[in-house]
Coordinates of C-alpha atoms in Angstrom, one line a residue:
M1 CA -16.1 -46.9 145.3
K2 CA -18.2 -49.0 147.9
A3 CA -22.1 -48.6 146.9
P4 CA -23.7 -46.0 149.5
L5 CA -26.8 -47.5 150.9
T6 CA -29.0 -44.6 150.1
A7 CA -28.2 -45.2 146.1
V8 CA -28.9 -48.9 146.6
I9 CA -32.0 -49.1 148.0
E10 CA -33.4 -46.9 145.4
R11 CA -32.1 -49.3 142.8
F12 CA -33.8 -51.8 144.8
L13 CA -37.0 -50.5 145.0
E14 CA -37.0 -49.7 141.7
S15 CA -37.2 -53.1 140.8
V16 CA -39.9 -54.2 143.2
Q17 CA -43.1 -53.9 141.0
A18 CA -46.3 -54.5 143.2
A19 CA -46.8 -50.8 144.8
T20 CA -47.7 -51.8 147.7
T21 CA -44.9 -53.9 148.3
R22 CA -42.6 -51.3 147.0
A23 CA -44.2 -48.9 150.0
G24 CA -43.9 -51.4 152.7
Y25 CA -40.6 -52.2 152.1
A26 CA -39.8 -48.0 151.6
E27 CA -40.5 -47.5 155.2
T28 CA -38.4 -50.8 156.5
L29 CA -35.3 -49.5 154.4
A30 CA -36.1 -46.1 155.7
R31 CA -35.5 -46.9 159.1
L32 CA -32.1 -49.2 157.8
T33 CA -30.8 -45.7 156.1
A34 CA -31.5 -43.5 159.4
V35 CA -29.5 -46.6 161.9
A36 CA -26.5 -46.7 159.1
G37 CA -26.4 -43.3 157.5
P38 CA -27.5 -42.6 153.8
Q39 CA -24.0 -42.6 152.6
Y40 CA -22.9 -46.2 154.8
P41 CA -21.2 -48.7 152.3
V42 CA -23.8 -51.7 152.2
A43 CA -21.2 -54.3 151.5
A44 CA -20.6 -53.1 155.4
L45 CA -24.0 -53.7 156.9
T46 CA -23.8 -56.2 160.1
P47 CA -26.5 -58.2 162.1
E48 CA -26.1 -55.5 164.9
Q49 CA -27.2 -53.2 162.5
Y50 CA -30.2 -55.3 161.2
A51 CA -30.9 -55.8 165.0
T52 CA -31.2 -52.3 165.9
V53 CA -33.5 -51.6 163.0
M54 CA -35.7 -54.3 164.0
D55 CA -35.6 -53.1 167.5
R56 CA -38.2 -50.6 166.6
W57 CA -40.9 -53.5 165.9
T58 CA -40.1 -55.8 169.4
S59 CA -43.0 -55.2 171.0
A60 CA -45.5 -55.6 167.7
A61 CA -47.6 -58.1 167.1
A62 CA -45.5 -60.9 165.3
A63 CA -47.3 -60.3 161.8
T64 CA -45.6 -56.5 161.7
W65 CA -42.0 -57.8 163.1
N66 CA -41.9 -60.5 159.9
R67 CA -43.4 -57.9 157.6
H68 CA -40.5 -55.8 158.5
L69 CA -38.5 -58.8 158.9
S70 CA -39.3 -59.9 154.9
A71 CA -38.3 -56.2 154.0
L72 CA -35.2 -56.4 155.0
V73 CA -34.5 -60.4 153.7
S74 CA -35.3 -59.3 150.1
F75 CA -33.3 -56.3 150.2
T76 CA -30.5 -58.3 151.5
T77 CA -31.3 -61.5 148.8
W78 CA -31.2 -59.2 145.9
A79 CA -27.9 -57.4 147.3
Q80 CA -26.1 -60.0 147.5
R81 CA -27.2 -61.0 144.1
Q82 CA -25.9 -57.8 142.7
D83 CA -22.8 -58.8 143.7
L84 CA -23.3 -55.4 146.7
L85 CA -23.1 -57.8 149.9
A86 CA -21.1 -60.9 150.3
T87 CA -22.6 -61.6 154.1
N88 CA -26.1 -61.7 155.4
P89 CA -26.6 -59.1 157.9
A90 CA -30.8 -61.0 159.0
R91 CA -28.9 -64.4 159.4
R92 CA -28.7 -63.7 163.4
L93 CA -33.2 -62.6 163.6
E94 CA -35.9 -64.6 162.9
R95 CA -39.4 -64.7 162.2
R96 CA -42.0 -65.4 165.1
K97 CA -45.1 -67.6 164.9
P98 CA -48.2 -65.2 165.3
A99 CA -50.7 -66.6 168.7
R100 CA -53.0 -68.2 167.6
R101 CA -56.5 -66.8 168.1
G102 CA -59.5 -69.1 167.0
D103 CA -61.8 -68.4 164.7
R104 CA -60.7 -65.5 162.4
A105 CA -63.6 -64.6 160.6
I106 CA -65.0 -60.9 161.8
P107 CA -68.5 -61.6 162.8
A108 CA -70.9 -60.2 160.1
T109 CA -73.2 -58.0 162.1
R110 CA -70.0 -56.4 162.9
L111 CA -68.9 -55.7 160.1
D112 CA -72.1 -54.3 159.0
K113 CA -71.3 -51.3 161.7
L114 CA -67.8 -51.0 160.2
F115 CA -69.4 -50.9 157.0
T116 CA -71.8 -48.6 157.9
D117 CA -70.7 -45.9 160.3
P118 CA -70.6 -42.6 159.2
A119 CA -67.9 -41.9 161.4
H120 CA -65.3 -43.4 159.0
A121 CA -64.1 -42.1 156.0
L122 CA -65.7 -42.5 152.5
R123 CA -62.0 -43.6 151.1
E124 CA -61.7 -46.8 154.2
R125 CA -65.3 -47.5 154.0
V126 CA -65.1 -48.4 150.4
L127 CA -61.8 -50.3 150.3
W128 CA -63.1 -52.2 153.3
R129 CA -66.4 -53.0 151.3
L130 CA -63.9 -54.1 148.6
L131 CA -62.3 -56.2 150.4
Y132 CA -64.5 -57.7 151.9
D133 CA -67.1 -58.3 148.5
T134 CA -64.2 -59.6 146.1
A135 CA -62.3 -61.7 149.1
A136 CA -59.1 -60.4 147.5
R137 CA -56.1 -59.8 148.9
A138 CA -55.4 -56.3 149.9
E139 CA -52.2 -56.2 147.9
E140 CA -54.7 -56.5 144.7
I141 CA -57.3 -53.8 145.4
L142 CA -54.9 -50.9 146.8
S143 CA -52.8 -52.1 144.0
L144 CA -56.1 -50.8 141.4
N145 CA -55.9 -48.4 139.2
V146 CA -59.2 -46.2 137.7
E147 CA -58.5 -47.4 134.7
D148 CA -59.1 -51.3 136.1
L149 CA -62.3 -50.8 136.5
D150 CA -65.3 -52.0 134.9
L151 CA -68.3 -50.6 136.4
E152 CA -70.8 -51.1 134.2
F153 CA -70.3 -55.2 135.0
R154 CA -69.0 -54.5 138.7
R155 CA -65.5 -55.9 138.3
A156 CA -61.9 -55.0 138.0
R157 CA -58.9 -56.1 136.9
V158 CA -55.9 -57.4 139.6
V159 CA -52.8 -59.0 139.0
S160 CA -53.1 -61.9 141.1
K161 CA -49.7 -63.2 143.4
G162 CA -49.0 -65.6 140.4
G163 CA -48.4 -62.5 138.2
A164 CA -51.7 -63.8 136.1
I165 CA -54.6 -61.3 135.0
E166 CA -57.5 -62.3 136.9
Y167 CA -61.0 -60.5 137.1
V168 CA -62.9 -59.8 141.1
H169 CA -66.5 -59.2 141.7
W170 CA -68.0 -56.3 144.1
A171 CA -71.8 -56.2 145.3
T172 CA -74.5 -53.6 144.8
V173 CA -73.3 -50.9 148.0
T174 CA -70.1 -51.1 146.6
A175 CA -71.2 -50.0 143.4
R176 CA -73.6 -47.1 144.4
L177 CA -70.0 -46.1 146.6
L178 CA -67.4 -46.3 144.1
P179 CA -68.5 -43.3 141.8
R180 CA -68.3 -41.1 145.0
L181 CA -64.7 -41.6 145.8
L182 CA -63.5 -41.6 142.2
A183 CA -65.3 -38.5 141.3
G184 CA -64.9 -38.3 138.0
C185 CA -61.6 -39.5 138.1
T186 CA -60.8 -41.3 135.1
A187 CA -56.4 -42.0 135.6
G188 CA -54.3 -43.2 138.6
P189 CA -54.8 -44.9 141.5
V190 CA -57.8 -45.2 142.6
F191 CA -57.1 -45.9 146.9
L192 CA -55.1 -42.1 147.6
A193 CA -53.2 -41.2 150.6
D194 CA -54.1 -37.8 152.1
R195 CA -51.2 -36.0 150.8
R196 CA -49.8 -34.9 147.8
A197 CA -46.8 -37.5 146.9
P198 CA -43.2 -35.8 147.5
T199 CA -41.6 -35.1 144.1
S200 CA -38.0 -36.3 144.8
G201 CA -36.1 -38.2 147.9
T202 CA -36.6 -41.6 148.8
R203 CA -40.2 -41.0 149.1
A204 CA -40.9 -39.9 145.7
P205 CA -43.4 -42.9 144.1
A206 CA -43.1 -43.7 140.9
R207 CA -44.7 -41.7 138.5
G208 CA -47.5 -44.4 137.9
D209 CA -48.6 -44.4 141.5
I210 CA -49.3 -40.5 141.5
C211 CA -52.8 -39.4 140.9
P212 CA -52.8 -37.1 137.4
T213 CA -55.5 -34.9 138.9
T214 CA -54.7 -34.2 142.9
G215 CA -50.8 -35.3 142.8
R216 CA -51.4 -37.6 145.8
G217 CA -50.0 -40.7 145.7
R218 CA -51.7 -44.5 146.3
L219 CA -52.3 -45.2 149.5
S220 CA -49.8 -47.3 151.0
Y221 CA -50.9 -51.1 152.5
P222 CA -49.2 -50.1 156.3
R223 CA -51.5 -46.9 156.4
A224 CA -54.4 -49.1 155.1
E225 CA -53.6 -51.9 157.6
Y226 CA -53.3 -49.6 160.8
L227 CA -56.6 -47.4 159.8
F228 CA -58.5 -50.4 159.8
K229 CA -56.8 -52.2 162.9
T230 CA -57.4 -48.8 164.5
A231 CA -61.0 -48.2 163.7
S232 CA -62.1 -52.2 164.3
A233 CA -60.0 -52.0 167.6
D234 CA -63.8 -51.3 169.5
L235 CA -65.6 -53.9 168.0
D236 CA -62.8 -56.6 168.4
P237 CA -63.1 -58.2 171.8
H238 CA -59.3 -59.1 172.3
R239 CA -59.1 -54.7 171.6
Q240 CA -56.7 -55.2 169.3
G241 CA -58.2 -54.6 166.2
W242 CA -58.6 -56.7 163.3
T243 CA -56.3 -57.2 159.7
L244 CA -57.2 -55.8 155.9
H245 CA -56.5 -60.2 155.4
Q246 CA -59.1 -60.9 157.9
L247 CA -61.9 -59.4 155.4
R248 CA -60.7 -62.2 152.8
H249 CA -61.0 -64.4 155.2
S250 CA -64.2 -63.6 156.7
A251 CA -65.9 -63.5 153.7
L252 CA -65.1 -66.4 152.3
Q253 CA -66.3 -68.3 155.9
H254 CA -69.2 -66.7 155.6
L255 CA -70.0 -68.1 152.2
A256 CA -68.9 -71.2 153.0
Q257 CA -71.6 -71.2 156.5
A258 CA -74.4 -69.9 153.3
G259 CA -73.8 -73.2 151.6
R260 CA -71.2 -72.2 148.5
T261 CA -69.5 -75.2 147.7
A262 CA -65.8 -75.7 147.4
P263 CA -65.7 -75.1 143.9
E264 CA -67.6 -72.1 144.3
L265 CA -65.6 -70.6 147.2
Q266 CA -62.8 -71.8 144.8
A267 CA -63.9 -69.4 141.9
K268 CA -64.4 -66.1 144.6
S269 CA -60.6 -66.8 146.2
R270 CA -59.2 -67.9 143.1
H271 CA -57.0 -70.3 144.7
Q272 CA -55.4 -72.2 142.1
H273 CA -55.8 -75.8 145.3
L274 CA -58.9 -76.6 146.5
A275 CA -56.3 -77.7 149.4
S276 CA -55.4 -73.7 149.7
L277 CA -58.9 -73.2 151.6
G278 CA -58.9 -75.3 154.4
R279 CA -58.1 -72.5 156.3
Y280 CA -60.4 -69.7 155.1
V281 CA -64.1 -72.0 155.4
R282 CA -63.5 -73.6 158.2
L283 CA -66.4 -73.0 160.2
G284 CA -66.5 -71.1 163.7
E285 CA -67.9 -70.4 166.8
E286 CA -71.2 -69.2 165.4
T287 CA -71.5 -72.4 163.6
S288 CA -70.6 -74.1 166.7
A289 CA -72.9 -72.2 168.8
R290 CA -75.6 -72.4 165.6
I291 CA -75.7 -76.0 165.7
T292 CA -75.4 -76.4 169.4
A293 CA -78.6 -74.8 170.3
E294 CA -80.3 -76.0 167.6
A295 CA -79.9 -80.2 168.7
D296 CA -80.6 -78.1 172.4
P297 CA -83.1 -81.2 173.6
A298 CA -84.4 -79.0 176.6
Q299 CA -86.2 -76.3 173.5
R300 CA -89.6 -76.1 173.9
R301 CA -90.0 -75.6 169.7
R302 CA -88.0 -77.9 167.5
P303 CA -86.5 -77.0 164.3
R304 CA -89.1 -77.3 161.3

């Protein structure tokens, strides 16, 4: 009997350990199920069906397109290893090159407006501050459980990209806001979705991604990204909104502008190699404007 698509997708998602990655993949594969049909045999998937899936994101940003394409490729590679799929239906699809937008760091003054605007929900403000304070990857922070937090020492235990257990640290304002967000919860995800998680079906999350008190599921990366881009669109000169990853980039670049050394930045970012910090610590427009003004020969008051 040929394996039906829904059953195979469920098995694939169960094999994905990171909760935020699993949620992102589920969104893309739900579209594949809608295109091909729940009982469609996986072995018969075609490039045309994959192209139809990706048509939904044809006009999206390159990063969005690449994220959904990565989900299809990961599913395809896994299915091939399981001998469920002999061909590669994704072979005609290509990743897109993101447009270069110059300085990707968000100005500190605009971040402060985002962080302090009461129009934004407490959950979002805590998430944004935590990402900036820790300079951590969004997947790491969204995967946090209450049990991972060490409120006394202002740190949290995260699983890094390579699978190592590491610690990230936050500052005073985040320390003041976190207890308000937790509201006495002692277990389960730190950042919760707005609704209760479904208890059955393809969208039902793993038990570890559900709050034992409220029944709400873990906030997904796509939803968190959407909320941040929407909230930041008015402050972004390009009116596109910023990405969660830019909070990590901004934190590291602002530390570099403040004179932190490369080893200090490496300790904060937890990059394995100093060379990997290059794209984060390249000083940009604000630094250019400052040193130009300071070196201006026409200025009357000289720097002291």
